[in-house]
Every structure is written in C-alpha cells, then in structure tokens.
C-alpha positions in Angstrom: 40.4 -1.4 -16.2 37.8 -0.7 -13.2 37.0 -3.1 -10.6 33.4 -1.6 -10.2 30.8 -0.6 -12.6 31.0 2.6 -14.6 27.7 4.3 -14.6 27.0 4.7 -18.7 26.1 7.7 -19.6 23.8 8.3 -22.9 23.8 11.2 -25.0 21.6 11.5 -28.5 23.2 12.7 -31.6 20.7 14.6 -33.9 22.7 14.1 -37.1 20.9 16.3 -40.0 22.2 15.8 -43.1 22.7 12.1 -43.8 21.7 8.8 -45.1 20.9 6.9 -41.9 17.8 8.6 -40.7 14.4 7.2 -42.1 12.6 9.5 -43.7 9.6 7.5 -45.6 7.4 6.9 -42.5 4.5 8.6 -41.9 5.8 9.3 -38.5 9.0 10.7 -39.8 9.3 14.4 -38.8 11.0 17.4 -39.6 14.7 17.6 -39.6 14.0 21.8 -39.4 11.0 22.3 -37.4 11.7 23.2 -33.6 9.1 20.7 -32.4 11.2 17.7 -33.9 14.0 18.9 -31.6 12.2 19.7 -28.7 10.5 16.4 -28.8 13.9 14.3 -29.2 15.8 16.8 -26.3 12.8 16.4 -23.8 12.5 12.8 -24.2 16.2 12.5 -23.7 15.9 14.2 -20.6 13.3 12.1 -19.3 16.1 8.9 -19.6 18.5 10.9 -18.0 20.6 11.6 -21.2 24.2 13.2 -20.3 23.5 15.6 -23.5 21.6 16.4 -26.7 24.5 16.5 -29.5 24.1 18.6 -33.1 26.2 17.8 -36.1 27.3 20.2 -38.4 27.6 20.4 -42.2 29.5 23.3 -43.9 28.7 22.1 -47.4 25.9 19.4 -48.7 27.0 16.3 -49.8 26.8 16.1 -53.4 25.9 13.5 -56.0 27.5 13.9 -59.6 28.0 17.5 -58.8 24.6 18.3 -57.3 23.3 17.7 -53.6 22.5 14.4 -52.9 18.7 14.1 -53.2 18.7 11.0 -51.2 20.2 12.2 -48.3 18.5 13.8 -45.0 19.2 17.2 -45.4 18.5 19.8 -42.5 20.6 21.6 -39.8 19.6 24.9 -38.4 22.6 26.7 -36.6 23.8 24.9 -33.7 24.0 27.7 -30.8 20.7 29.1 -32.1 19.1 25.6 -31.9 20.4 24.8 -28.4 20.0 28.3 -26.9 16.3 27.4 -27.9 16.5 24.0 -26.5 18.1 25.8 -22.8 14.6 27.2 -22.4 12.5 24.0 -22.4 15.2 21.6 -20.5 16.8 21.8 -17.5 19.6 19.4 -17.1 20.5 18.0 -20.5 23.7 19.0 -21.9 23.9 21.1 -25.0 26.4 20.2 -27.4 27.3 22.3 -30.6 29.6 21.0 -33.5 31.6 24.0 -34.8 34.7 24.1 -37.2 38.1 25.6 -36.1 39.0 26.2 -39.9 35.7 28.6 -40.4 35.5 30.4 -37.2 37.1 33.4 -35.1 38.5 31.8 -31.9 37.5 35.2 -29.5 33.7 35.3 -31.3 33.3 31.3 -31.1 34.5 31.3 -27.8 31.9 34.1 -26.9 29.2 32.7 -28.3 29.5 29.5 -26.5 30.3 31.0 -23.4 27.0 32.5 -24.0 25.2 29.6 -24.4 27.1 28.2 -21.3 26.0 31.3 -18.9 22.4 31.1 -20.4 21.8 27.7 -20.0 23.1 27.1 -16.5 26.6 25.5 -17.3 25.0 23.1 -19.9 26.9 23.7 -22.9 29.6 21.8 -24.9 31.7 22.2 -27.8 32.3 19.5 -30.0 35.6 20.6 -32.0 35.9 19.6 -35.4 38.7 20.9 -38.2 38.3 20.9 -41.7 40.9 21.9 -44.6 39.6 20.9 -48.0 39.1 23.7 -50.3 35.7 22.0 -51.6 34.3 23.2 -48.3 36.4 26.1 -47.9 34.2 27.7 -51.2 31.7 28.5 -49.1 33.6 30.7 -46.9 36.0 33.9 -47.3 39.0 32.3 -46.4 38.5 29.3 -48.8 40.5 26.0 -48.5 43.6 27.6 -46.9 44.7 24.8 -44.5 47.5 22.3 -45.6 46.0 19.0 -44.6 48.9 18.2 -41.8 48.1 22.1 -40.4 44.7 21.2 -39.3 45.4 20.4 -35.9 48.0 22.6 -35.4 45.8 25.2 -35.9 42.8 23.7 -34.1 45.1 23.3 -31.0 45.9 27.0 -31.0 42.3 27.9 -31.7 41.1 25.5 -28.3 44.0 27.0 -26.2 43.3 30.7 -27.2 39.3 29.9 -26.5 40.3 28.7 -22.9 42.3 31.5 -22.0 39.4 33.4 -22.8 37.0 31.3 -20.9 39.7 31.1 -18.0 40.5 34.9 -17.9 37.5 35.6 -15.8 38.1 34.5 -12.5 35.3 32.9 -10.4 33.5 35.5 -8.3 35.6 38.5 -10.0 33.6 41.7 -11.3 35.9 42.2 -14.7 38.3 40.0 -16.4 41.9 39.8 -15.5 43.0 41.3 -18.7 43.1 40.9 -22.6 43.8 37.4 -24.1 46.6 37.9 -27.1 47.6 35.2 -29.7 49.7 35.8 -32.6 50.1 32.9 -35.0 50.3 31.4 -38.5 46.3 31.7 -39.0 45.0 35.1 -37.2 45.9 37.5 -34.6 43.8 37.8 -31.3 43.9 40.8 -28.9 40.6 40.4 -26.9 39.2 41.6 -23.6 36.4 38.7 -22.3 33.1 40.0 -22.0 31.4 37.4 -20.0 31.9 35.9 -16.5 32.4 31.9 -16.1 29.4 30.0 -15.9 28.9 27.5 -13.1 30.7 24.5 -14.6 33.4 27.7 -15.4 33.7 26.9 -19.3 31.9 24.6 -22.0 32.9 21.1 -22.2 35.2 20.2 -25.1 33.9 17.1 -27.2 36.5 15.7 -29.8 36.1 13.3 -32.5 39.3 13.0 -34.4 40.6 9.3 -34.8 43.9 9.7 -36.5 47.1 9.4 -34.5 47.0 13.4 -34.5 43.4 13.6 -33.5 43.8 11.0 -30.6 46.7 13.4 -29.5 44.7 16.6 -29.6 41.9 14.7 -27.5 44.4 13.7 -24.7 45.4 17.2 -24.7 42.6 19.4 -24.8 39.1 17.1 -24.9 36.9 16.1 -21.9 34.8 13.8 -23.7 35.8 11.7 -27.1 32.9 10.8 -29.4 34.5 8.1 -30.7 34.0 5.5 -33.9 35.1 2.3 -31.8 31.5 0.9 -30.2 32.8 -2.9 -30.1 33.6 -4.2 -27.3 37.1 -5.3 -27.8 38.1 -2.2 -29.8 36.2 -0.4 -27.1 38.8 -1.6 -24.9 41.6 -1.3 -27.1 40.8 2.3 -27.6 40.2 3.2 -24.1 43.9 1.8 -23.3 45.6 3.8 -26.1 43.7 6.9 -24.9 44.5 6.4 -21.3 48.1 5.8 -22.2 47.9 9.3 -24.5 46.5 11.2 -21.7 49.1 9.8 -19.2 51.9 11.3 -21.6 50.0 14.3 -21.9 50.4 15.2 -18.3 46.8 14.7 -17.3 45.4 12.0 -15.1 44.8 9.0 -16.5 40.4 9.0 -16.7 40.5 12.7 -17.4 38.7 12.0 -21.2 35.3 10.4 -21.1 34.8 8.3 -24.0 31.1 7.7 -25.9 31.2 6.0 -29.0 28.6 6.3 -31.9 26.0 3.7 -31.7 22.9 2.5 -33.2 20.2 1.0 -31.2 17.4 -1.7 -32.6 15.5 -3.0 -29.9 12.3 -5.3 -29.1 10.3 -7.4 -26.6 12.3 -10.5 -28.0 15.6 -11.2 -30.3 13.2 -12.1 -32.9 11.3 -8.9 -32.8 14.6 -6.9 -33.1 16.0 -9.0 -35.6 12.9 -8.7 -37.4 13.1 -4.9 -37.0 16.6 -4.6 -38.0 15.7 -6.0 -41.5 12.7 -3.2 -41.5 15.1 -0.6 -40.8 17.7 -1.4 -42.8 15.1 -2.0 -45.7 13.9 1.7 -45.3 17.2 3.2 -44.6 18.8 1.6 -48.1 16.3 0.9 -50.7 17.1 0.5 -54.4 17.5 3.9 -55.2 20.1 4.3 -52.4 22.0 1.1 -52.8 22.9 2.4 -56.8 23.7 5.7 -55.6 26.0 4.7 -52.9 27.7 2.5 -55.7 28.1 5.6 -57.7 29.6 7.9 -55.3 32.5 5.2 -56.0 32.5 4.5 -59.5 32.5 7.9 -60.3 29.7 7.2 -63.2 26.1 6.3 -63.6 25.0 2.9 -62.8 21.2 3.2 -62.5 21.1 0.7 -65.4 22.0 -1.8 -63.2 19.3 -4.1 -61.7 19.7 -3.5 -57.7 18.6 -6.9 -57.5 21.7 -8.1 -59.5 25.3 -8.5 -59.4 27.6 -5.4 -58.9 28.7 -3.8 -61.9 31.3 -5.4 -63.9 33.3 -2.1 -65.1 35.9 -0.3 -63.6 35.2 3.0 -62.0 35.7 6.4 -64.0 38.0 7.7 -61.3 40.8 6.4 -59.2 40.6 8.4 -56.4 37.1 9.8 -54.7 37.0 13.3 -53.7 35.7 15.7 -50.8 32.5 16.1 -52.8 31.3 12.9 -52.0 31.7 13.1 -48.6 33.8 12.0 -45.5 32.9 8.4 -46.0 34.2 8.4 -49.4 36.6 10.7 -49.5 40.4 9.6 -50.5 39.1 5.7 -51.2 41.1 4.1 -53.8 38.5 3.7 -56.2 39.7 0.7 -58.7 41.1 -1.2 -55.9 38.4 -1.1 -53.7 35.4 -1.6 -56.6 37.3 -4.9 -57.4 37.6 -5.7 -54.2 34.1 -5.3 -53.4 33.0 -7.3 -56.6 35.0 -10.2 -55.8 33.2 -10.2 -52.2 30.0 -9.7 -53.4 30.1 -12.7 -55.9 31.5 -15.1 -53.3 28.6 -14.5 -50.7 26.4 -14.2 -53.5 25.0 -11.0 -52.8 23.2 -8.8 -55.1 23.8 -5.0 -54.9 21.0 -4.3 -52.7 22.2 -6.7 -50.1 25.8 -6.2 -50.7 25.4 -2.3 -49.9 22.8 -3.0 -47.0 25.4 -4.8 -45.5 28.4 -2.4 -46.2 26.8 0.8 -45.4 24.4 -0.3 -42.8 25.5 1.1 -39.3 26.4 -2.7 -38.4 29.6 -1.9 -36.3 27.9 0.7 -34.3 24.3 -1.0 -34.1 23.3 -2.9 -30.9 20.4 -4.8 -31.8 18.2 -7.4 -29.7 16.1 -7.4 -26.7 15.8 -5.2 -24.0 17.5 -7.6 -21.3 20.0 -8.5 -23.9 21.5 -5.7 -24.6 20.9 -4.1 -21.2 23.5 -7.5 -20.1 25.8 -6.3 -23.2 26.0 -2.9 -21.9 26.4 -4.3 -18.6 29.5 -5.8 -19.7 31.0 -2.4 -21.2 30.4 -1.1 -17.9 32.0 -3.7 -15.6 35.0 -3.4 -17.9 35.3 -0.3 -18.0 35.6 -0.1 -21.8 33.5 3.2 -22.2 31.8 5.6 -20.4 28.7 5.7 -22.3 27.2 5.9 -26.0 26.2 8.7 -28.2 23.1 7.3 -29.6 22.0 8.4 -33.7 18.3 7.6 -33.7 17.4 5.7 -37.0 13.7 7.7 -36.7 13.1 11.4 -35.6 11.9 12.3 -33.3 10.4 9.0 -31.7 13.8 7.1 -31.8 14.6 7.2 -28.4 11.4 6.1 -27.1 12.2 2.2 -27.0 15.7 3.5 -25.5 13.7 5.5 -22.5 10.8 3.5 -21.6 12.3 0.1 -21.6 16.3 0.0 -21.8 17.2 2.6 -19.3 14.9 1.0 -16.7 16.8 -2.3 -17.7 20.1 -0.8 -17.0 18.9 1.1 -14.0 18.4 -2.5 -12.5 21.7 -3.7 -13.4 23.3 -0.7 -11.4 24.9 0.5 -14.5 22.7 3.9 -15.5 21.8 7.1 -13.2 18.8 7.2 -11.4 18.8 11.1 -11.4 21.4 13.7 -12.6 24.1 14.4 -10.4 23.7 18.2 -10.8 22.4 20.9 -12.6 25.7 21.2 -14.8 26.7 19.2 -17.7 30.1 18.8 -16.1 28.7 17.6 -12.9 26.6 14.8 -14.9 29.9 13.5 -16.7 31.7 13.3 -13.2 34.0 15.6 -14.7 36.4 18.1 -12.6 35.8 22.0 -12.7 38.7 22.7 -15.0 42.3 24.1 -14.1 44.8 25.4 -16.1 43.5 26.4 -19.4 46.8 24.8 -21.2 47.4 21.3 -20.3 50.4 19.6 -20.3 51.2 19.2 -24.6 53.7 20.8 -27.0 54.8 24.3 -26.2 52.5 27.2 -26.3 52.1 29.0 -29.7 54.6 31.8 -29.8 54.9 34.8 -32.4 56.0 33.7 -35.6 57.0 35.6 -39.2 53.8 36.2 -41.4 53.3 33.9 -44.0 51.7 33.6 -46.9 48.5 30.9 -46.7 47.8 28.3 -48.8 44.9 27.7 -50.6 44.2 24.5 -52.4 43.6 24.8 -55.8 
C-alpha cells in the first residue's frame, strides 16, 4: 500500500433503469431530457470529477413478464448522449457502457474513436458482456454465447479494438494497414479511418467480479468499476487485483480501482442519519417492498401487509431467471426465501423494514457529516485501498450538489482530492500512462479456428 495518500478521483454514474433513484419528489428530473444530463455533468466537472459514466440496458427488467413499472426507466444511447455532453464540458471524461456480445468490434471501435477524437481525448468504454438468450431476443444473433465463452469472446473483441486504435500511429497520415481477425464469433478485415486522439485510445473500464472477470480486467482494463466499497473489502480487492495484474505482465499500479458508492451527507451526523431514513423511504416504499419479494417468490404477494411478517409460503420457482434482472438471476429461491423468513423473524422485521435493510445500498453507502465522511475517505487514500469512487446519485439532477459544494472542499483540505484537473484528457486526469502495445501479456493471441455452429440458448 502507498505511504503517501492517493489523490482520490470521483466519477458519477448516471444509471438510467434502476430502483435506487428517487423519482417521487417534485425536484426529481427526467431520465431522458438532455437538461438532466447536462446539469449533472457540469456539476460533476465543477467538482473536478474525473468521469461521467452512463449505464447500458439492452432490455428492461420485467415483473411477471411485463416491464417493471416501479423502476426508473430511461437510457438514451450512451454515445449519442456523451457526444452531446462533449460540447458542453471541457475536462470531464465520458464513459459509455457498451456490450461486446451485441456489437461488432470494427464498428464499435470506430464510434468510440470518433467520440475520443471529437472530445479531445476524453472518451472511455466500460466493457460489459452478456450471454443470456432473454437479452439476446432483442438482437439478430440472439443469445448465442455459452456462459463460459463470454470472456473469451470479449477478450478477442477488445484486442481487435485495440489493434484498430493502435494501427494509426501518432502523427501518421494514414493507418499502417488493415486489421484482421478471424475467430469463432466474427471475422474482421478492417482499415481504420481515424487518427489517434490526444490520449491515443479510449480508456477501458471493466466491472466483472468473477475470477474470469478479474483476470480479464488485469490483462485489458485501465480502470475497474468495482463492487467493493467497504474498507477491508476494498483493501483485499486491491491486493487481489495487484497480484493478478503483475501476473499478467503489467505494472502493479496499471489498473485504477473505483468502487460503486452512494453518499448521503449532512451538516451533522444526526442530520445525515435522518436523511438516510428519508431517502430509503423514498427508494423503497410499500409497493417496492412487495414487488421486491415477488421477484424471489415468483408469485403475486399483493395480499400481504408490508408492515407485517414475510410471507409464510414457499416460492413458485426454485431458481430465478434473467427476466428478473442481474440482481435476482441465479438465486436459489427456496433456500433464500426460507433464510430470509428466519432472519426477519429473529430480528422482528416487517416486510418493509426487511426489504429496506436488504435492498438498500448499505454496503456502498457513505452516510455522515461532511467532515466525518471526508475523514473516512482520507483513510482510504492513506491506505491506497482505492483510487476513487464512482457515485450513483439518489436524486437526478441535483444529487451531486452536496458532494461538490461541501465534501470536495473538505477532501481538498485534507490533501486527498485534486484542486485542479491535471490535463485535458481523461487518461491524464486519471494518472494513466499513454498506452503501449495493444496486446498486453496474457493468453495467446487469438488464431484462426475452424468454423463451428454457434449455440443459441433455448
């Protein structure tokens, strides 16, 4: 761990479809109007945030086979929105979540290079991968990836994109030549059409947390959007990623780590604690609590009192499915619901109380006075546990105001937050070196293989 405090970086995560954003207040803004995005991005830039991060949703979460009416729903195309934001910002990075399964590498590489060039070197790509047929129904190829193949496919995709970006040398008048890839899922023979941006190529974010996902990030990513914000967990995650990064043949500090987080702040501890209860009541009301349990019970539970005990009946299904969203997919419903009934009974919790405790983003929440939270974040900085935090505001578009107006100055006083942008590119502001070889150490470069019949999940 570092002996001197790291300068923490902040990013803001505009989620779109989600159940954590409060939409019931008069000041709650639209999830699709440009004004909401502009307001949030410019506030973040005023607070010297490194990045503005857009999520991606390729299919709406469902509830009993229909779009979930209690979710905030709205996700304009990420690259279209970020291109518009590039025109009204000057320093903040612009991160687009884009899926390797349902894009083509040459086309996506060109579109991301366009954003990177037009923004002056501020573009980034959050690399995600999907394999299920439920999402695939929205696309021509369908759900054609075996689960075990998702990172093999993603790695070939990312390497191909990197070759495209690196084939046009800095200062050159033309690309070095075509980029060719022949693999199991696609064939590429492409001559790049754009020169490099000031940061050479988009910064790569990655958020997979499985062993395969961590190894993939260690080989290919510049930044990890992690799910490990708790201090001890963050320290352990940093150690694991450092070990994997070195094993992949990269410098130990090659990958930045920015866990997902939520901030609920006040002038005093008591004010912040009171605000947390108010925010949770708006995020999860009686309807949301019942609907949350229905995702696991697989049957209507609207006859149950939200202020009463958890349902005393078993679930309709043993295993939950993709239709219920990533937070529910794969859960062993019978085992889980029995465990929840025991927990709620032992703690004397009603349905509403239990769901607020279970579904609230408590692990990633920083709740306290501005000075208390600043002291805690300084602890992270001194330990080198993280490089920053990717913040999900609970209110759009004003959810960063407390952070920028009050928390950032406290962090600056403690010497753990920037007082100005380091440069004009995202790579500079994250403290990342210009990229070298497009193929960092790792598995052997993909070679042509005999064609096979792609599997389509039923």
